[in-house]
PDB file of C-alpha atoms in Angstrom:
ATOM      1  CA  UNK A 239     165.096-133.671  31.403  1.00 56.00           C
ATOM      2  CA  UNK A 240     166.002-133.937  28.230  1.00 71.00           C
ATOM      3  CA  UNK A 241     169.314-133.395  28.371  1.00 87.00           C
ATOM      4  CA  UNK A 242     173.051-134.069  30.782  1.00 91.00           C
ATOM      5  CA  UNK A 243     176.024-131.970  32.345  1.00 92.00           C
ATOM      6  CA  UNK A 244     178.042-133.918  30.055  1.00 95.00           C
ATOM      7  CA  UNK A 245     175.670-132.525  26.534  1.00 96.00           C
ATOM      8  CA  UNK A 246     175.821-129.045  28.127  1.00 97.00           C
ATOM      9  CA  UNK A 247     179.834-129.583  28.536  1.00 97.00           C
ATOM     10  CA  UNK A 248     181.018-130.643  25.742  1.00 98.00           C
ATOM     11  CA  UNK A 249     178.859-127.753  23.961  1.00 98.00           C
ATOM     12  CA  UNK A 250     180.834-125.436  25.777  1.00 98.00           C
ATOM     13  CA  UNK A 251     183.441-126.780  24.712  1.00 98.00           C
ATOM     14  CA  UNK A 252     182.650-126.397  21.074  1.00 98.00           C
ATOM     15  CA  UNK A 253     180.920-122.863  21.931  1.00 98.00           C
ATOM     16  CA  UNK A 254     184.440-121.307  22.779  1.00 98.00           C
ATOM     17  CA  UNK A 255     186.149-123.097  20.430  1.00 98.00           C
ATOM     18  CA  UNK A 256     184.396-121.885  17.300  1.00 98.00           C
ATOM     19  CA  UNK A 257     183.742-118.507  18.992  1.00 98.00           C
ATOM     20  CA  UNK A 258     187.652-117.974  18.669  1.00 98.00           C
ATOM     21  CA  UNK A 259     187.944-119.409  14.618  1.00 98.00           C
ATOM     22  CA  UNK A 260     184.637-116.864  14.395  1.00 98.00           C
ATOM     23  CA  UNK A 261     187.078-113.774  16.214  1.00 98.00           C
ATOM     24  CA  UNK A 262     189.878-113.993  13.913  1.00 98.00           C
ATOM     25  CA  UNK A 263     187.727-113.645  10.280  1.00 96.00           C
ATOM     26  CA  UNK A 264     186.196-110.606  12.182  1.00 97.00           C
ATOM     27  CA  UNK A 265     189.285-109.218  12.938  1.00 97.00           C
ATOM     28  CA  UNK A 266     190.286-109.433   9.258  1.00 95.00           C
ATOM     29  CA  UNK A 267     187.493-107.114   8.620  1.00 93.00           C
ATOM     30  CA  UNK A 268     188.044-104.977  11.230  1.00 94.00           C
ATOM     31  CA  UNK A 269     189.123-100.914  10.626  1.00 93.00           C
ATOM     32  CA  UNK A 270     190.436-102.291   7.052  1.00 89.00           C
ATOM     33  CA  UNK A 271     189.879-100.008   4.410  1.00 79.00           C
ATOM     34  CA  UNK A 272     187.571-102.213   1.966  1.00 80.00           C
ATOM     35  CA  UNK A 273     185.078-103.039   4.116  1.00 85.00           C
ATOM     36  CA  UNK A 274     181.691-103.200   2.675  1.00 86.00           C
ATOM     37  CA  UNK A 275     178.780-101.838   4.242  1.00 86.00           C
ATOM     38  CA  UNK A 276     175.142-102.759   3.334  1.00 84.00           C
ATOM     39  CA  UNK A 277     172.163-101.522   4.597  1.00 80.00           C
ATOM     40  CA  UNK A 278     169.319-104.306   5.361  1.00 74.00           C
ATOM     41  CA  UNK A 279     165.461-104.027   4.885  1.00 76.00           C
ATOM     42  CA  UNK A 280     164.535-103.172   8.941  1.00 73.00           C
ATOM     43  CA  UNK A 281     168.171-100.084   7.732  1.00 67.00           C
ATOM     44  CA  UNK A 282     170.211-102.099  10.146  1.00 81.00           C
ATOM     45  CA  UNK A 283     173.686-102.288   8.842  1.00 84.00           C
ATOM     46  CA  UNK A 284     175.734-106.137   7.219  1.00 86.00           C
ATOM     47  CA  UNK A 285     179.332-106.830   6.285  1.00 89.00           C
ATOM     48  CA  UNK A 286     181.331-109.249   4.790  1.00 92.00           C
ATOM     49  CA  UNK A 287     182.313-109.904   8.630  1.00 93.00           C
ATOM     50  CA  UNK A 288     179.266-110.764  10.379  1.00 93.00           C
ATOM     51  CA  UNK A 289     177.730-113.186   7.768  1.00 94.00           C
ATOM     52  CA  UNK A 290     181.417-114.982   7.151  1.00 95.00           C
ATOM     53  CA  UNK A 291     180.997-115.013  10.640  1.00 96.00           C
ATOM     54  CA  UNK A 292     178.190-117.043  11.528  1.00 97.00           C
ATOM     55  CA  UNK A 293     178.190-119.355   8.036  1.00 97.00           C
ATOM     56  CA  UNK A 294     181.490-121.007   9.096  1.00 98.00           C
ATOM     57  CA  UNK A 295     179.729-121.347  12.534  1.00 98.00           C
ATOM     58  CA  UNK A 296     177.046-123.398  11.504  1.00 98.00           C
ATOM     59  CA  UNK A 297     179.194-125.303   9.525  1.00 98.00           C
ATOM     60  CA  UNK A 298     181.367-126.487  12.871  1.00 98.00           C
ATOM     61  CA  UNK A 299     177.465-126.704  13.320  1.00 98.00           C
ATOM     62  CA  UNK A 300     176.612-129.238  10.679  1.00 98.00           C
ATOM     63  CA  UNK A 301     180.051-131.662  12.025  1.00 98.00           C
ATOM     64  CA  UNK A 302     179.866-131.464  15.661  1.00 98.00           C
ATOM     65  CA  UNK A 303     175.761-131.224  16.131  1.00 98.00           C
ATOM     66  CA  UNK A 304     174.742-132.238  13.094  1.00 98.00           C
ATOM     67  CA  UNK A 305     170.682-132.766  15.023  1.00 97.00           C
ATOM     68  CA  UNK A 306     170.570-129.171  16.984  1.00 98.00           C
ATOM     69  CA  UNK A 307     168.530-126.481  16.005  1.00 98.00           C
ATOM     70  CA  UNK A 308     170.549-123.318  14.356  1.00 98.00           C
ATOM     71  CA  UNK A 309     168.631-119.910  14.583  1.00 98.00           C
ATOM     72  CA  UNK A 310     170.934-116.675  13.694  1.00 96.00           C
ATOM     73  CA  UNK A 311     170.746-112.491  12.645  1.00 91.00           C
ATOM     74  CA  UNK A 312     171.449-112.931   9.142  1.00 92.00           C
ATOM     75  CA  UNK A 313     170.349-116.966   7.181  1.00 95.00           C
ATOM     76  CA  UNK A 314     167.573-118.694   7.585  1.00 94.00           C
ATOM     77  CA  UNK A 315     166.679-121.048  10.418  1.00 97.00           C
ATOM     78  CA  UNK A 316     167.889-124.856  10.378  1.00 97.00           C
ATOM     79  CA  UNK A 317     165.135-126.942  12.568  1.00 96.00           C
ATOM     80  CA  UNK A 318     166.174-129.108  14.630  1.00 96.00           C
ATOM     81  CA  UNK A 319     166.434-132.909  15.395  1.00 94.00           C
ATOM     82  CA  UNK A 320     167.122-132.761  18.803  1.00 96.00           C
ATOM     83  CA  UNK A 321     166.535-130.524  22.033  1.00 96.00           C
ATOM     84  CA  UNK A 322     168.805-127.901  21.364  1.00 97.00           C
ATOM     85  CA  UNK A 323     168.894-125.133  18.996  1.00 98.00           C
ATOM     86  CA  UNK A 324     171.619-122.434  18.787  1.00 98.00           C
ATOM     87  CA  UNK A 325     170.994-119.354  19.116  1.00 98.00           C
ATOM     88  CA  UNK A 326     173.146-116.855  17.349  1.00 98.00           C
ATOM     89  CA  UNK A 327     174.804-113.426  16.554  1.00 97.00           C
ATOM     90  CA  UNK A 328     178.205-113.396  14.787  1.00 97.00           C
ATOM     91  CA  UNK A 329     178.534-109.688  15.936  1.00 96.00           C
ATOM     92  CA  UNK A 330     175.989-107.335  17.640  1.00 96.00           C
ATOM     93  CA  UNK A 331     176.921-104.311  18.441  1.00 93.00           C
ATOM     94  CA  UNK A 332     177.584-103.813  14.307  1.00 92.00           C
ATOM     95  CA  UNK A 333     176.788-100.735  14.038  1.00 92.00           C
ATOM     96  CA  UNK A 334     180.375-100.083  16.754  1.00 94.00           C
ATOM     97  CA  UNK A 335     182.054-102.583  14.245  1.00 94.00           C
ATOM     98  CA  UNK A 336     181.900 -99.588  11.140  1.00 94.00           C
ATOM     99  CA  UNK A 337     183.123 -97.345  13.073  1.00 94.00           C
ATOM    100  CA  UNK A 338     185.872 -98.851  13.856  1.00 95.00           C
ATOM    101  CA  UNK A 339     185.007 -99.311  17.402  1.00 96.00           C
ATOM    102  CA  UNK A 340     186.641-101.932  19.512  1.00 97.00           C
ATOM    103  CA  UNK A 341     182.559-102.475  21.819  1.00 97.00           C
ATOM    104  CA  UNK A 342     180.954-105.092  19.096  1.00 97.00           C
ATOM    105  CA  UNK A 343     180.640-108.681  20.486  1.00 98.00           C
ATOM    106  CA  UNK A 344     179.752-112.405  19.157  1.00 98.00           C
ATOM    107  CA  UNK A 345     177.410-114.193  20.442  1.00 98.00           C
ATOM    108  CA  UNK A 346     176.462-117.535  21.043  1.00 98.00           C
ATOM    109  CA  UNK A 347     173.567-118.845  22.529  1.00 98.00           C
ATOM    110  CA  UNK A 348     172.557-122.116  23.681  1.00 98.00           C
ATOM    111  CA  UNK A 349     168.517-122.836  23.997  1.00 98.00           C
ATOM    112  CA  UNK A 350     166.335-126.734  25.445  1.00 97.00           C
ATOM    113  CA  UNK A 351     162.918-127.298  23.640  1.00 94.00           C
ATOM    114  CA  UNK A 352     161.309-129.590  25.959  1.00 90.00           C
ATOM    115  CA  UNK A 353     158.021-128.957  24.570  1.00 86.00           C
ATOM    116  CA  UNK A 354     156.401-125.920  24.656  1.00 85.00           C
ATOM    117  CA  UNK A 355     158.321-125.205  27.352  1.00 92.00           C
ATOM    118  CA  UNK A 356     162.588-123.104  26.844  1.00 94.00           C
ATOM    119  CA  UNK A 357     165.328-122.077  28.334  1.00 96.00           C
ATOM    120  CA  UNK A 358     168.021-121.211  27.729  1.00 98.00           C
ATOM    121  CA  UNK A 359     170.816-122.811  29.418  1.00 98.00           C
ATOM    122  CA  UNK A 360     174.365-121.342  28.310  1.00 98.00           C
ATOM    123  CA  UNK A 361     175.865-118.182  26.714  1.00 98.00           C
ATOM    124  CA  UNK A 362     179.297-117.420  25.187  1.00 98.00           C
ATOM    125  CA  UNK A 363     179.784-113.852  24.456  1.00 98.00           C
ATOM    126  CA  UNK A 364     183.547-112.785  23.669  1.00 98.00           C
ATOM    127  CA  UNK A 365     184.404-109.314  21.985  1.00 98.00           C
ATOM    128  CA  UNK A 366     187.098-109.187  19.076  1.00 98.00           C
ATOM    129  CA  UNK A 367     188.479-106.101  19.635  1.00 98.00           C
ATOM    130  CA  UNK A 368     189.389-106.820  23.076  1.00 98.00           C
ATOM    131  CA  UNK A 369     190.866-110.006  22.925  1.00 97.00           C
ATOM    132  CA  UNK A 370     188.303-110.853  25.913  1.00 98.00           C
ATOM    133  CA  UNK A 371     185.015-113.584  26.666  1.00 98.00           C
ATOM    134  CA  UNK A 372     182.932-113.829  29.287  1.00 98.00           C
ATOM    135  CA  UNK A 373     180.346-117.075  29.341  1.00 98.00           C
ATOM    136  CA  UNK A 374     177.727-119.575  31.835  1.00 98.00           C
ATOM    137  CA  UNK A 375     176.172-122.517  31.242  1.00 98.00           C
ATOM    138  CA  UNK A 376     173.456-124.152  32.783  1.00 97.00           C
ATOM    139  CA  UNK A 377     174.596-124.273  36.823  1.00 96.00           C
ATOM    140  CA  UNK A 378     178.419-124.182  36.268  1.00 97.00           C
ATOM    141  CA  UNK A 379     178.767-120.130  36.817  1.00 98.00           C
ATOM    142  CA  UNK A 380     180.143-117.095  34.710  1.00 98.00           C
ATOM    143  CA  UNK A 381     183.796-116.465  33.609  1.00 98.00           C
ATOM    144  CA  UNK A 382     185.301-113.474  32.582  1.00 98.00           C
ATOM    145  CA  UNK A 383     189.025-114.569  30.613  1.00 98.00           C
ATOM    146  CA  UNK A 384     191.126-111.950  28.915  1.00 98.00           C
ATOM    147  CA  UNK A 385     193.755-112.716  26.623  1.00 97.00           C
ATOM    148  CA  UNK A 386     196.090-115.673  28.053  1.00 96.00           C
ATOM    149  CA  UNK A 387     195.245-114.858  31.998  1.00 97.00           C
ATOM    150  CA  UNK A 388     193.384-118.016  33.529  1.00 98.00           C
ATOM    151  CA  UNK A 389     189.199-117.426  33.255  1.00 98.00           C
ATOM    152  CA  UNK A 390     187.990-115.600  37.263  1.00 98.00           C
ATOM    153  CA  UNK A 391     184.914-116.486  38.312  1.00 98.00           C
ATOM    154  CA  UNK A 392     182.505-113.356  38.205  1.00 98.00           C
ATOM    155  CA  UNK A 393     179.300-111.771  39.600  1.00 98.00           C
ATOM    156  CA  UNK A 394     177.256-109.141  39.581  1.00 98.00           C
ATOM    157  CA  UNK A 395     177.677-106.215  42.109  1.00 98.00           C
ATOM    158  CA  UNK A 396     175.935-105.679  45.519  1.00 96.00           C
ATOM    159  CA  UNK A 397     173.982-102.289  44.079  1.00 97.00           C
ATOM    160  CA  UNK A 398     170.854-102.295  45.712  1.00 96.00           C
ATOM    161  CA  UNK A 399     169.642 -98.364  44.983  1.00 97.00           C
ATOM    162  CA  UNK A 400     169.639 -96.537  42.397  1.00 97.00           C
ATOM    163  CA  UNK A 401     171.123 -93.572  43.598  1.00 98.00           C
ATOM    164  CA  UNK A 402     174.713 -96.086  43.808  1.00 98.00           C
ATOM    165  CA  UNK A 403     174.136 -97.437  40.064  1.00 98.00           C
ATOM    166  CA  UNK A 404     175.234 -97.104  37.702  1.00 98.00           C
ATOM    167  CA  UNK A 405     173.117 -97.446  34.261  1.00 98.00           C
ATOM    168  CA  UNK A 406     173.644 -98.365  30.771  1.00 98.00           C
ATOM    169  CA  UNK A 407     172.459 -98.493  27.477  1.00 97.00           C
ATOM    170  CA  UNK A 408     172.368 -98.097  24.146  1.00 93.00           C
ATOM    171  CA  UNK A 409     170.801 -95.930  21.834  1.00 91.00           C
ATOM    172  CA  UNK A 410     168.559 -93.599  23.558  1.00 92.00           C
ATOM    173  CA  UNK A 411     166.074 -92.596  20.297  1.00 93.00           C
ATOM    174  CA  UNK A 412     164.665 -96.007  21.748  1.00 92.00           C
ATOM    175  CA  UNK A 413     163.023 -94.574  24.450  1.00 96.00           C
ATOM    176  CA  UNK A 414     161.025 -91.953  22.548  1.00 94.00           C
ATOM    177  CA  UNK A 415     160.226 -93.905  19.626  1.00 93.00           C
ATOM    178  CA  UNK A 416     158.169 -96.600  22.014  1.00 93.00           C
ATOM    179  CA  UNK A 417     157.366 -93.694  24.655  1.00 94.00           C
ATOM    180  CA  UNK A 418     159.778 -94.610  28.131  1.00 95.00           C
ATOM    181  CA  UNK A 419     160.769 -91.281  28.246  1.00 96.00           C
ATOM    182  CA  UNK A 420     159.373 -89.951  31.563  1.00 96.00           C
ATOM    183  CA  UNK A 421     161.412 -93.460  32.637  1.00 96.00           C
ATOM    184  CA  UNK A 422     164.786 -93.012  30.685  1.00 97.00           C
ATOM    185  CA  UNK A 423     164.876 -89.509  32.135  1.00 97.00           C
ATOM    186  CA  UNK A 424     164.067 -90.236  35.858  1.00 97.00           C
ATOM    187  CA  UNK A 425     166.470 -93.705  35.992  1.00 98.00           C
ATOM    188  CA  UNK A 426     168.787 -91.166  34.147  1.00 97.00           C
ATOM    189  CA  UNK A 427     168.578 -88.383  37.173  1.00 97.00           C
ATOM    190  CA  UNK A 428     168.630 -90.941  40.208  1.00 98.00           C
ATOM    191  CA  UNK A 429     171.320 -93.187  38.830  1.00 98.00           C
ATOM    192  CA  UNK A 430     174.947 -92.828  40.440  1.00 98.00           C
ATOM    193  CA  UNK A 431     176.257 -92.775  36.569  1.00 98.00           C
ATOM    194  CA  UNK A 432     175.291 -93.004  33.222  1.00 97.00           C
ATOM    195  CA  UNK A 433     176.955 -94.680  29.741  1.00 97.00           C
ATOM    196  CA  UNK A 434     176.689 -95.294  26.356  1.00 94.00           C
ATOM    197  CA  UNK A 435     178.509 -98.311  26.826  1.00 95.00           C
ATOM    198  CA  UNK A 436     175.533 -99.743  24.939  1.00 93.00           C
ATOM    199  CA  UNK A 437     174.970-103.456  22.805  1.00 96.00           C
ATOM    200  CA  UNK A 438     175.681-107.133  24.592  1.00 98.00           C
ATOM    201  CA  UNK A 439     178.748-105.572  25.851  1.00 98.00           C
ATOM    202  CA  UNK A 440     177.206-103.674  28.298  1.00 98.00           C
ATOM    203  CA  UNK A 441     174.863-105.931  30.108  1.00 98.00           C
ATOM    204  CA  UNK A 442     178.061-108.517  29.878  1.00 98.00           C
ATOM    205  CA  UNK A 443     180.220-104.973  32.558  1.00 98.00           C
ATOM    206  CA  UNK A 444     176.055-105.464  34.406  1.00 98.00           C
ATOM    207  CA  UNK A 445     177.356-109.693  34.583  1.00 98.00           C
ATOM    208  CA  UNK A 446     180.324-109.079  35.806  1.00 98.00           C
ATOM    209  CA  UNK A 447     180.465-106.323  37.892  1.00 98.00           C
ATOM    210  CA  UNK A 448     181.087-102.926  37.053  1.00 98.00           C
ATOM    211  CA  UNK A 449     178.059-102.219  35.888  1.00 98.00           C
ATOM    212  CA  UNK A 450     174.803-102.600  37.466  1.00 98.00           C
ATOM    213  CA  UNK A 451     171.557-101.330  34.946  1.00 98.00           C
ATOM    214  CA  UNK A 452     171.609-102.330  31.388  1.00 98.00           C
ATOM    215  CA  UNK A 453     168.288-101.738  29.655  1.00 98.00           C
ATOM    216  CA  UNK A 454     167.218-101.689  26.218  1.00 97.00           C
ATOM    217  CA  UNK A 455     164.882-101.074  25.074  1.00 95.00           C
ATOM    218  CA  UNK A 456     164.235-103.554  21.856  1.00 94.00           C
ATOM    219  CA  UNK A 457     165.754-106.122  21.311  1.00 96.00           C
ATOM    220  CA  UNK A 458     165.580-109.804  19.146  1.00 96.00           C
ATOM    221  CA  UNK A 459     166.069-113.636  20.279  1.00 98.00           C
ATOM    222  CA  UNK A 460     169.978-114.342  19.040  1.00 97.00           C
ATOM    223  CA  UNK A 461     170.544-109.978  21.156  1.00 97.00           C
ATOM    224  CA  UNK A 462     169.478-111.467  24.553  1.00 98.00           C
ATOM    225  CA  UNK A 463     170.074-115.979  23.765  1.00 98.00           C
ATOM    226  CA  UNK A 464     173.886-115.257  25.131  1.00 98.00           C
ATOM    227  CA  UNK A 465     173.116-113.619  28.188  1.00 98.00           C
ATOM    228  CA  UNK A 466     170.740-114.958  29.657  1.00 98.00           C
ATOM    229  CA  UNK A 467     172.300-117.998  31.745  1.00 98.00           C
ATOM    230  CA  UNK A 468     176.021-115.554  31.494  1.00 98.00           C
ATOM    231  CA  UNK A 469     173.449-112.538  33.992  1.00 98.00           C
ATOM    232  CA  UNK A 470     171.793-115.932  35.724  1.00 98.00           C
ATOM    233  CA  UNK A 471     175.058-117.329  36.759  1.00 98.00           C
ATOM    234  CA  UNK A 472     177.142-114.580  37.578  1.00 98.00           C
ATOM    235  CA  UNK A 473     173.853-113.857  40.863  1.00 98.00           C
ATOM    236  CA  UNK A 474     171.071-111.285  38.050  1.00 98.00           C
ATOM    237  CA  UNK A 475     168.639-111.075  35.620  1.00 98.00           C
ATOM    238  CA  UNK A 476     168.220-111.175  32.646  1.00 98.00           C
ATOM    239  CA  UNK A 477     164.899-110.132  31.772  1.00 98.00           C
ATOM    240  CA  UNK A 478     161.932-108.434  29.530  1.00 98.00           C
ATOM    241  CA  UNK A 479     160.279-105.722  30.151  1.00 97.00           C
ATOM    242  CA  UNK A 480     157.585-107.294  32.306  1.00 97.00           C
ATOM    243  CA  UNK A 481     159.998-108.340  34.395  1.00 97.00           C
ATOM    244  CA  UNK A 482     159.742-112.314  32.511  1.00 97.00           C
ATOM    245  CA  UNK A 483     163.555-114.196  31.706  1.00 96.00           C
ATOM    246  CA  UNK A 484     162.491-114.831  28.366  1.00 97.00           C
ATOM    247  CA  UNK A 485     164.548-114.035  25.164  1.00 98.00           C
ATOM    248  CA  UNK A 486     160.764-113.069  23.306  1.00 97.00           C
ATOM    249  CA  UNK A 487     159.623-110.094  24.831  1.00 97.00           C
ATOM    250  CA  UNK A 488     161.374-107.747  22.045  1.00 96.00           C
ATOM    251  CA  UNK A 489     163.240-106.162  24.589  1.00 97.00           C
ATOM    252  CA  UNK A 490     166.294-106.674  27.461  1.00 98.00           C
ATOM    253  CA  UNK A 491     167.616-105.831  31.525  1.00 98.00           C
ATOM    254  CA  UNK A 492     170.171-107.665  32.951  1.00 98.00           C
ATOM    255  CA  UNK A 493     169.799-106.066  36.801  1.00 98.00           C
ATOM    256  CA  UNK A 494     171.543-107.423  39.676  1.00 97.00           C
ATOM    257  CA  UNK A 495     169.390-108.604  42.324  1.00 94.00           C
ATOM    258  CA  UNK A 496     168.195-106.534  44.555  1.00 94.00           C
ATOM    259  CA  UNK A 497     167.555-103.437  41.921  1.00 97.00           C
ATOM    260  CA  UNK A 498     165.275-105.450  39.540  1.00 97.00           C
ATOM    261  CA  UNK A 499     161.640-104.765  41.484  1.00 97.00           C
ATOM    262  CA  UNK A 500     162.283-101.705  41.636  1.00 97.00           C
ATOM    263  CA  UNK A 501     163.837-100.568  37.518  1.00 98.00           C
ATOM    264  CA  UNK A 502     160.433-102.982  36.274  1.00 98.00           C
ATOM    265  CA  UNK A 503     158.237-100.574  39.158  1.00 97.00           C
ATOM    266  CA  UNK A 504     160.175 -97.265  36.994  1.00 97.00           C
ATOM    267  CA  UNK A 505     159.895 -98.871  33.239  1.00 97.00           C
ATOM    268  CA  UNK A 506     156.370-100.427  33.732  1.00 95.00           C
ATOM    269  CA  UNK A 507     154.540 -96.993  35.156  1.00 88.00           C
ATOM    270  CA  UNK A 508     151.104 -95.849  33.198  1.00 58.00           C
TER     271      UNK A 508
END
């Protein structure tokens, strides 16, 4: 193993502290009348908050862990000399952010690279407008902190059937675009409750036991890296649509252990 528990602990402490700094910066732009929104080449929105928060985190990383690599949504990758690579999404759910909806988050993930093997070992997912943060590190559980309250350990629900589950997704049109509308409608018709509480917020709702299934038809590595340990340490799964626990599958599912196989069966019907 290329790392120790102390390596993880120091990086988790750093991630929680730098998230609070980034939160203050992000909130200085939130619901501000002068917020400028640009369109990237993939037609997704980006703001001063996205770029400013990622720049801040990178600057702090350069001082605290200069040998670690960094991959982020808004700036080029920085190769590392250590086994660690930070994976950042400063504002996940930018469309919510620019519409003044508080269900956006800041994602700080940590990946360990050992030869050809890569796995995510720590994740912080904070919600600046809600003043909540959910975090996990390998072997240490998942915790949810609300405001100044002490953090409490959380787990996924014990829901075991589609008929009992609360089902979430971000964007219904994406299911149509990838030819999976029948799978979407099957889950929709069978589930107990469906909602569009999307982006990282939906995945964290599963980790904290407030929902049971979140399905994203399209994800980038920076959307997923923090979520893998958060779901795993809460007793659930973050996997791609093939059932692989990876951030490189270009889609993702957060799900309870008892629901996973049935959900994968529905998604992979020919």
